Amino acid sequence: MLPDIRFIVGIIGSISCMLLYAAPILTFKRVIKKASVEEYSCIPYILALFSCLTYSWYGFPAVSYGWENLTVCTISSLGVLFESTFISIYVWFAPRGKKKQVMLMASLILAVFGMTVFFSSFLIHNHHIRKVFVGSIGLVSSISMYGSPLVATVSIVTCSDSRIMKFR
């Protein structure tokens, strides 16, 4: 018996996601070694946490039909573990001002996720609409997660532009 193609693609996607979630390990080894977050931004990790939480919820039978999205739920739950660990390390080594900012952003993301769970559980009774609702929020969270590294790019470009202006 050949496994279902959907299952095979799910495993390949899970491996890719696992590598993506594990990518910051070297960065956080450096943070721990230097005992400082330096100029790193925590925004990508907070947005990745939101994406992982959303897709974990999407994979549960309350949203999906049965366990049809088991691989999505499993890998996203592992992503929640990774991202929570990265955020905890960041908060541990961040200066006081950054700690407050990170905690505020993380609280906001958790509140939005809580509202998503509440609305999809208690206010949307049609299973298909619930899946579309949570999936749409997951899509927006994924776009924000993959776009979040641009925060660092904007910072670098702005810094470079100001240096170029000084030389003219």
XYZ file of C-alpha atoms in Angstrom:
168
model
C 0.000 0.000 0.000
C 1.296 3.406 -0.976
C 0.812 6.216 1.511
C -1.544 9.009 0.581
C 0.154 11.816 -1.436
C -1.308 14.362 0.972
C 0.462 12.650 3.863
C 3.792 12.572 1.981
C 3.548 16.265 1.083
C 2.637 16.971 4.716
C 5.777 15.221 5.927
C 7.953 17.150 3.446
C 6.307 20.404 4.539
C 6.808 19.476 8.188
C 10.516 18.866 7.657
C 10.832 22.225 5.879
C 8.988 24.007 8.685
C 11.098 22.278 11.310
C 14.257 23.551 9.643
C 12.735 27.034 9.441
C 11.776 27.038 13.122
C 15.217 25.733 14.139
C 17.147 28.309 12.066
C 17.515 30.884 14.909
C 19.270 28.396 17.178
C 22.712 29.712 16.184
C 21.578 33.297 16.786
C 20.396 32.441 20.279
C 23.564 30.497 21.046
C 25.385 33.764 20.319
C 22.936 35.713 22.511
C 23.513 33.303 25.405
C 27.293 33.352 24.904
C 27.447 37.170 24.861
C 24.652 37.536 27.453
C 23.162 40.307 25.324
C 20.528 40.592 22.589
C 22.574 43.381 21.015
C 20.577 44.884 18.137
C 18.425 41.821 17.418
C 14.704 42.376 17.083
C 12.236 40.006 18.710
C 9.415 40.898 16.302
C 10.062 37.965 13.899
C 9.909 35.465 16.773
C 6.717 36.930 18.206
C 5.025 36.873 14.806
C 6.262 33.318 14.224
C 4.742 32.370 17.584
C 1.404 33.827 16.482
C 1.575 31.907 13.210
C 2.414 28.649 14.999
C -0.382 29.131 17.523
C -2.888 29.887 14.770
C -1.942 26.860 12.679
C -1.903 24.617 15.755
C -5.491 25.675 16.391
C -6.309 25.227 12.699
C -5.134 21.606 12.840
C -7.309 20.643 15.815
C -10.573 18.770 15.140
C -12.538 21.746 16.465
C -11.546 23.627 13.293
C -10.489 20.964 10.770
C -12.536 17.877 10.011
C -11.210 15.252 12.394
C -7.454 14.960 12.323
C -7.116 15.699 8.605
C -4.434 18.296 9.376
C -2.496 16.299 11.948
C 0.872 17.158 10.387
C 0.013 20.888 10.445
C -1.017 20.679 14.084
C 2.045 18.665 15.098
C 4.693 20.798 13.428
C 3.009 24.035 14.490
C 2.909 22.837 18.095
C 6.626 22.129 17.857
C 7.039 25.631 16.403
C 5.228 27.059 19.442
C 7.784 25.320 21.643
C 10.732 26.676 19.625
C 9.421 30.241 19.367
C 8.428 30.373 23.049
C 11.943 29.270 23.960
C 13.518 31.905 21.704
C 11.296 34.648 23.129
C 12.090 33.535 26.699
C 15.832 33.658 26.001
C 15.414 37.070 24.378
C 13.510 38.421 27.396
C 16.079 36.955 29.793
C 19.011 38.750 28.137
C 17.253 41.918 26.945
C 17.626 45.292 28.660
C 14.669 46.519 30.703
C 13.164 48.709 27.970
C 13.221 45.914 25.407
C 11.773 43.456 27.933
C 8.708 45.630 28.404
C 8.284 46.073 24.666
C 8.561 42.330 23.999
C 6.172 41.450 26.802
C 3.644 43.973 25.503
C 3.862 42.630 21.937
C 3.681 39.011 23.115
C 0.656 39.834 25.283
C -1.046 41.499 22.331
C -0.393 38.477 20.094
C -1.694 36.102 22.772
C -4.820 38.255 23.187
C -5.477 38.205 19.423
C -4.977 34.444 19.391
C -7.345 34.080 22.359
C -9.983 36.123 20.535
C -9.502 33.952 17.445
C -10.078 30.799 19.488
C -13.092 32.353 21.236
C -14.753 33.593 18.047
C -14.113 30.384 16.140
C -15.303 28.208 19.026
C -18.369 30.025 20.288
C -19.571 32.423 17.612
C -19.019 30.490 14.383
C -21.110 27.319 14.367
C -20.635 26.293 10.730
C -17.576 24.051 10.508
C -16.583 25.173 6.999
C -16.818 28.880 7.878
C -14.817 28.254 11.060
C -12.065 26.596 9.012
C -12.031 29.472 6.497
C -11.954 32.059 9.332
C -9.030 30.458 11.190
C -7.253 29.675 7.919
C -7.536 33.321 6.831
C -6.053 34.517 10.100
C -3.318 31.904 9.662
C -2.618 33.232 6.186
C -2.276 36.808 7.473
C -0.051 35.607 10.322
C 2.177 33.722 7.862
C 2.532 36.758 5.626
C 3.465 38.888 8.630
C 5.896 36.223 9.872
C 7.717 35.971 6.554
C 7.670 39.745 6.093
C 8.963 40.497 9.594
C 12.683 40.126 8.718
C 12.166 43.212 6.563
C 12.176 45.180 9.845
C 15.918 44.546 10.072
C 16.353 45.336 6.370
C 14.641 48.713 6.764
C 16.928 49.464 9.700
C 20.034 48.597 7.661
C 18.904 50.591 4.622
C 18.033 53.623 6.767
C 21.406 53.454 8.496
C 23.212 53.132 5.150
C 21.259 56.053 3.669
C 22.197 58.319 6.571
C 25.874 57.399 6.191
C 25.775 58.098 2.457
C 24.184 61.487 3.099
C 27.005 62.397 5.503
C 29.638 61.766 2.824
C 27.981 63.967 0.198
